[in-house]
């Protein structure tokens, strides 16, 4: 495993004010990974354990991992914007990071609401001729979710890593399968896993690492 430097917190200027970011940097980093956290109105922050697992896993694969807080969370300015402003902020983070680190491979990863937002970011980047190398989506918000809203999740490429628990009580597995089927995107289903992958974060990590090696 690569040695990872201590996690750093810093701020950049975003479209509506400061964006708070956590950065995990491995020795010999060769690319960037942007990790998006779950829904801020339901307690989601960049310290969420699934977002943290995604960051540490991608660090181990050689990516400098940035975990921004969405609008209204921690030190990030603004208020929740249902994915619109959040997409703009992630694009601003990507622009800043690529100016700092160069145009190495870019990975977009997200959990729950963050996964939904990353599908929108990926679409914007592809339309601009700057496609991400790969997407990693966990517990993807898609379709109607009780107590939240209906998510019109964007199309993704077939090599996207989509991981979901069969006991997800927040986003029904059927929602994700209905989204993925017409796209011919495989979904890796973790038996017994709930939305937050309690006691199964190591399985999440292993799935991603195996997919990279393949």
C-alpha positions as a Markdown table, in Angstrom:
| # | Residue | x | y | z |
|---|---|---|---|---|
| 1 | Unk | 0.0 | 0.0 | 0.0 |
| 2 | Unk | 1.1 | 3.5 | -0.7 |
| 3 | Unk | 2.0 | 5.8 | 2.2 |
| 4 | Unk | -0.7 | 8.5 | 2.6 |
| 5 | Unk | 0.0 | 11.9 | 4.1 |
| 6 | Unk | -2.1 | 13.2 | 7.0 |
| 7 | Unk | -5.5 | 14.5 | 5.9 |
| 8 | Unk | -5.5 | 18.3 | 5.3 |
| 9 | Unk | -8.4 | 20.7 | 5.5 |
| 10 | Unk | -8.4 | 23.8 | 3.3 |
| 11 | Unk | -10.6 | 26.2 | 1.4 |
| 12 | Unk | -10.9 | 27.4 | -2.2 |
| 13 | Unk | -13.1 | 30.1 | -3.7 |
| 14 | Unk | -16.3 | 28.7 | -5.2 |
| 15 | Unk | -19.2 | 30.2 | -7.2 |
| 16 | Unk | -21.0 | 31.5 | -4.1 |
| 17 | Unk | -18.1 | 31.7 | -1.6 |
| 18 | Unk | -15.6 | 29.4 | 0.2 |
| 19 | Unk | -15.7 | 25.6 | -0.4 |
| 20 | Unk | -14.3 | 23.5 | 2.4 |
| 21 | Unk | -12.2 | 20.5 | 1.3 |
| 22 | Unk | -10.5 | 17.6 | 2.9 |
| 23 | Unk | -7.4 | 16.3 | 1.0 |
| 24 | Unk | -5.8 | 12.9 | 1.2 |
| 25 | Unk | -2.5 | 12.6 | -0.8 |
| 26 | Unk | -0.6 | 9.4 | -1.4 |
| 27 | Unk | 3.1 | 9.4 | -2.2 |
| 28 | Unk | 3.6 | 9.4 | -5.9 |
| 29 | Unk | 0.1 | 10.5 | -6.8 |
| 30 | Unk | -0.7 | 10.2 | -10.5 |
| 31 | Unk | -4.2 | 11.5 | -10.7 |
| 32 | Unk | -7.1 | 13.2 | -9.0 |
| 33 | Unk | -10.2 | 11.8 | -7.3 |
| 34 | Unk | -13.2 | 14.0 | -6.4 |
| 35 | Unk | -15.4 | 12.4 | -3.7 |
| 36 | Unk | -19.0 | 13.7 | -3.1 |
| 37 | Unk | -20.8 | 13.0 | 0.2 |
| 38 | Unk | -24.4 | 12.1 | 0.9 |
| 39 | Unk | -27.4 | 14.5 | 1.3 |
| 40 | Unk | -26.6 | 17.5 | 3.5 |
| 41 | Unk | -30.2 | 17.9 | 4.7 |
| 42 | Unk | -30.0 | 14.4 | 6.2 |
| 43 | Unk | -26.6 | 14.8 | 8.0 |
| 44 | Unk | -24.3 | 14.2 | 5.0 |
| 45 | Unk | -20.8 | 15.7 | 5.3 |
| 46 | Unk | -17.3 | 15.0 | 3.8 |
| 47 | Unk | -16.4 | 13.0 | 7.0 |
| 48 | Unk | -19.1 | 10.4 | 6.2 |
| 49 | Unk | -17.5 | 7.0 | 6.6 |
| 50 | Unk | -18.4 | 5.8 | 3.0 |
| 51 | Unk | -17.0 | 9.0 | 1.6 |
| 52 | Unk | -13.9 | 8.5 | 3.8 |
| 53 | Unk | -13.6 | 4.9 | 2.6 |
| 54 | Unk | -13.8 | 6.0 | -1.1 |
| 55 | Unk | -11.1 | 8.6 | -0.5 |
| 56 | Unk | -8.7 | 6.2 | 1.3 |
| 57 | Unk | -9.3 | 3.5 | -1.3 |
| 58 | Unk | -8.6 | 5.8 | -4.3 |
| 59 | Unk | -5.5 | 7.1 | -2.4 |
| 60 | Unk | -4.2 | 3.6 | -2.2 |
| 61 | Unk | -4.7 | 3.4 | -6.0 |
| 62 | Unk | -2.5 | 6.5 | -6.5 |
| 63 | Unk | -5.0 | 9.3 | -6.6 |
| 64 | Unk | -5.0 | 12.6 | -4.7 |
| 65 | Unk | -8.5 | 12.5 | -3.1 |
| 66 | Unk | -10.4 | 15.7 | -2.5 |
| 67 | Unk | -13.6 | 15.6 | -0.4 |
| 68 | Unk | -15.5 | 18.9 | -0.7 |
| 69 | Unk | -18.4 | 19.8 | 1.6 |
| 70 | Unk | -21.5 | 20.7 | -0.2 |
| 71 | Unk | -23.2 | 24.1 | 0.2 |
| 72 | Unk | -24.2 | 24.9 | 3.7 |
| 73 | Unk | -22.1 | 22.1 | 5.2 |
| 74 | Unk | -19.2 | 22.9 | 7.5 |
| 75 | Unk | -17.3 | 25.9 | 6.2 |
| 76 | Unk | -18.8 | 25.8 | 2.7 |
| 77 | Unk | -20.9 | 28.8 | 1.8 |
| 78 | Unk | -24.4 | 28.8 | 0.4 |
| 79 | Unk | -27.5 | 26.7 | 0.9 |
| 80 | Unk | -28.7 | 23.4 | -0.4 |
| 81 | Unk | -29.5 | 23.6 | -4.1 |
| 82 | Unk | -30.9 | 20.1 | -5.0 |
| 83 | Unk | -27.8 | 19.2 | -7.1 |
| 84 | Unk | -27.6 | 22.3 | -9.3 |
| 85 | Unk | -25.3 | 24.5 | -7.2 |
| 86 | Unk | -23.6 | 21.4 | -5.9 |
| 87 | Unk | -22.6 | 20.4 | -9.5 |
| 88 | Unk | -21.3 | 23.9 | -10.1 |
| 89 | Unk | -19.2 | 23.7 | -6.9 |
| 90 | Unk | -17.7 | 20.3 | -7.9 |
| 91 | Unk | -16.8 | 21.7 | -11.3 |
| 92 | Unk | -15.1 | 24.6 | -9.6 |
| 93 | Unk | -13.1 | 22.2 | -7.4 |
| 94 | Unk | -12.1 | 20.2 | -10.5 |
| 95 | Unk | -10.9 | 23.3 | -12.3 |
| 96 | Unk | -8.9 | 24.4 | -9.3 |
| 97 | Unk | -7.4 | 21.0 | -8.8 |
| 98 | Unk | -6.4 | 20.5 | -12.4 |
| 99 | Unk | -4.8 | 23.9 | -12.4 |
| 100 | Unk | -2.8 | 22.9 | -9.3 |
| 101 | Unk | -1.9 | 19.3 | -10.2 |
| 102 | Unk | -2.2 | 19.1 | -14.0 |
| 103 | Unk | -4.4 | 17.2 | -16.3 |
| 104 | Unk | -3.7 | 13.6 | -15.0 |
| 105 | Unk | -6.5 | 11.0 | -14.9 |
| 106 | Unk | -9.7 | 12.2 | -13.1 |
| 107 | Unk | -11.9 | 9.9 | -11.1 |
| 108 | Unk | -15.3 | 11.0 | -9.9 |
| 109 | Unk | -16.7 | 9.1 | -6.9 |
| 110 | Unk | -19.9 | 9.7 | -4.9 |
| 111 | Unk | -22.2 | 8.2 | -2.3 |
| 112 | Unk | -26.0 | 8.5 | -2.3 |
| 113 | Unk | -26.9 | 12.1 | -3.2 |
| 114 | Unk | -23.2 | 12.6 | -4.0 |
| 115 | Unk | -23.4 | 9.9 | -6.6 |
| 116 | Unk | -26.4 | 11.5 | -8.2 |
| 117 | Unk | -24.5 | 14.8 | -8.4 |
| 118 | Unk | -21.4 | 13.1 | -9.9 |
| 119 | Unk | -23.5 | 11.8 | -12.8 |
| 120 | Unk | -24.4 | 15.4 | -13.6 |
| 121 | Unk | -20.8 | 16.5 | -13.3 |
| 122 | Unk | -19.6 | 13.7 | -15.5 |
| 123 | Unk | -22.1 | 14.7 | -18.2 |
| 124 | Unk | -20.9 | 18.3 | -18.1 |
| 125 | Unk | -17.3 | 17.3 | -18.3 |
| 126 | Unk | -17.9 | 14.9 | -21.2 |
| 127 | Unk | -19.9 | 17.6 | -23.1 |
| 128 | Unk | -16.9 | 20.0 | -22.7 |
| 129 | Unk | -14.5 | 17.4 | -24.1 |
| 130 | Unk | -12.9 | 16.7 | -20.6 |
| 131 | Unk | -14.3 | 13.3 | -19.7 |
| 132 | Unk | -13.5 | 11.7 | -16.4 |
| 133 | Unk | -11.4 | 8.5 | -16.5 |
| 134 | Unk | -14.0 | 6.6 | -14.4 |
| 135 | Unk | -16.9 | 7.0 | -12.1 |
| 136 | Unk | -17.4 | 5.1 | -8.8 |
| 137 | Unk | -21.0 | 5.4 | -7.5 |
| 138 | Unk | -22.2 | 3.9 | -4.2 |
| 139 | Unk | -25.8 | 3.8 | -3.0 |
| 140 | Unk | -26.7 | 6.0 | -5.9 |
| 141 | Unk | -29.8 | 8.2 | -5.4 |
| 142 | Unk | -32.1 | 7.4 | -8.3 |
| 143 | Unk | -35.9 | 7.4 | -8.8 |
| 144 | Unk | -38.4 | 8.2 | -6.1 |
| 145 | Unk | -36.9 | 8.2 | -2.6 |
| 146 | Unk | -39.3 | 8.3 | 0.4 |
| 147 | Unk | -39.0 | 11.5 | 2.4 |
| 148 | Unk | -36.7 | 13.1 | -0.2 |
| 149 | Unk | -37.5 | 13.6 | -3.8 |
| 150 | Unk | -37.4 | 12.0 | -7.2 |
| 151 | Unk | -33.9 | 11.8 | -8.7 |
| 152 | Unk | -33.4 | 11.9 | -12.5 |
| 153 | Unk | -30.0 | 10.4 | -12.4 |
| 154 | Unk | -27.9 | 11.0 | -15.6 |
| 155 | Unk | -26.7 | 8.3 | -17.9 |
| 156 | Unk | -23.2 | 7.0 | -17.3 |
| 157 | Unk | -20.7 | 4.9 | -19.3 |
| 158 | Unk | -20.8 | 1.1 | -19.0 |
| 159 | Unk | -17.4 | 1.0 | -17.2 |
| 160 | Unk | -18.8 | 2.9 | -14.3 |
| 161 | Unk | -18.4 | 1.0 | -11.0 |
| 162 | Unk | -21.9 | 1.0 | -9.4 |
| 163 | Unk | -22.2 | -0.7 | -6.0 |
| 164 | Unk | -25.4 | -1.1 | -4.0 |
| 165 | Unk | -26.6 | -3.0 | -1.0 |
| 166 | Unk | -29.5 | -5.4 | -1.3 |
| 167 | Unk | -30.8 | -4.2 | 2.1 |
| 168 | Unk | -30.5 | -0.5 | 1.3 |
| 169 | Unk | -33.4 | 1.1 | 3.2 |
| 170 | Unk | -32.9 | 4.6 | 1.7 |
| 171 | Unk | -32.5 | 3.9 | -2.0 |
| 172 | Unk | -34.3 | 0.7 | -3.0 |
| 173 | Unk | -32.1 | -1.6 | -5.1 |
| 174 | Unk | -34.9 | -1.7 | -7.7 |
| 175 | Unk | -34.5 | 2.0 | -8.3 |
| 176 | Unk | -30.8 | 1.6 | -9.3 |
| 177 | Unk | -31.5 | -1.5 | -11.4 |
| 178 | Unk | -34.2 | 0.4 | -13.3 |
| 179 | Unk | -31.7 | 3.2 | -14.0 |
| 180 | Unk | -28.8 | 0.9 | -14.9 |
| 181 | Unk | -30.7 | -1.6 | -17.1 |
| 182 | Unk | -31.2 | 0.6 | -20.2 |
| 183 | Unk | -27.6 | 1.9 | -19.9 |
| 184 | Unk | -26.3 | -1.7 | -19.8 |
| 185 | Unk | -24.3 | -0.7 | -16.7 |
| 186 | Unk | -23.5 | -3.6 | -14.3 |
| 187 | Unk | -24.5 | -3.2 | -10.7 |
| 188 | Unk | -22.4 | -4.9 | -8.0 |
| 189 | Unk | -24.8 | -6.0 | -5.3 |
| 190 | Unk | -23.5 | -6.6 | -1.8 |
| 191 | Unk | -25.6 | -9.1 | 0.1 |
| 192 | Unk | -26.7 | -7.9 | 3.5 |
| 193 | Unk | -25.4 | -4.3 | 3.0 |
| 194 | Unk | -27.6 | -1.4 | 4.1 |
| 195 | Unk | -27.4 | 2.1 | 2.7 |
| 196 | Unk | -24.3 | 3.0 | 4.8 |
| 197 | Unk | -22.5 | -0.4 | 4.4 |
| 198 | Unk | -22.3 | -1.0 | 8.1 |
| 199 | Unk | -19.7 | -3.7 | 8.8 |
| 200 | Unk | -19.1 | -4.0 | 5.0 |
| 201 | Unk | -16.9 | -1.1 | 4.2 |
| 202 | Unk | -14.0 | -3.5 | 3.6 |
| 203 | Unk | -16.1 | -5.2 | 0.9 |
| 204 | Unk | -16.7 | -1.8 | -0.8 |
| 205 | Unk | -13.0 | -1.2 | -0.8 |
| 206 | Unk | -12.2 | -4.6 | -2.2 |
| 207 | Unk | -14.7 | -4.3 | -5.0 |
| 208 | Unk | -13.1 | -1.1 | -6.2 |
| 209 | Unk | -9.5 | -2.3 | -5.9 |
| 210 | Unk | -10.4 | -5.5 | -7.9 |
| 211 | Unk | -12.2 | -3.5 | -10.6 |
| 212 | Unk | -9.1 | -1.3 | -11.0 |
| 213 | Unk | -6.8 | -4.2 | -11.4 |
| 214 | Unk | -9.0 | -5.7 | -14.0 |
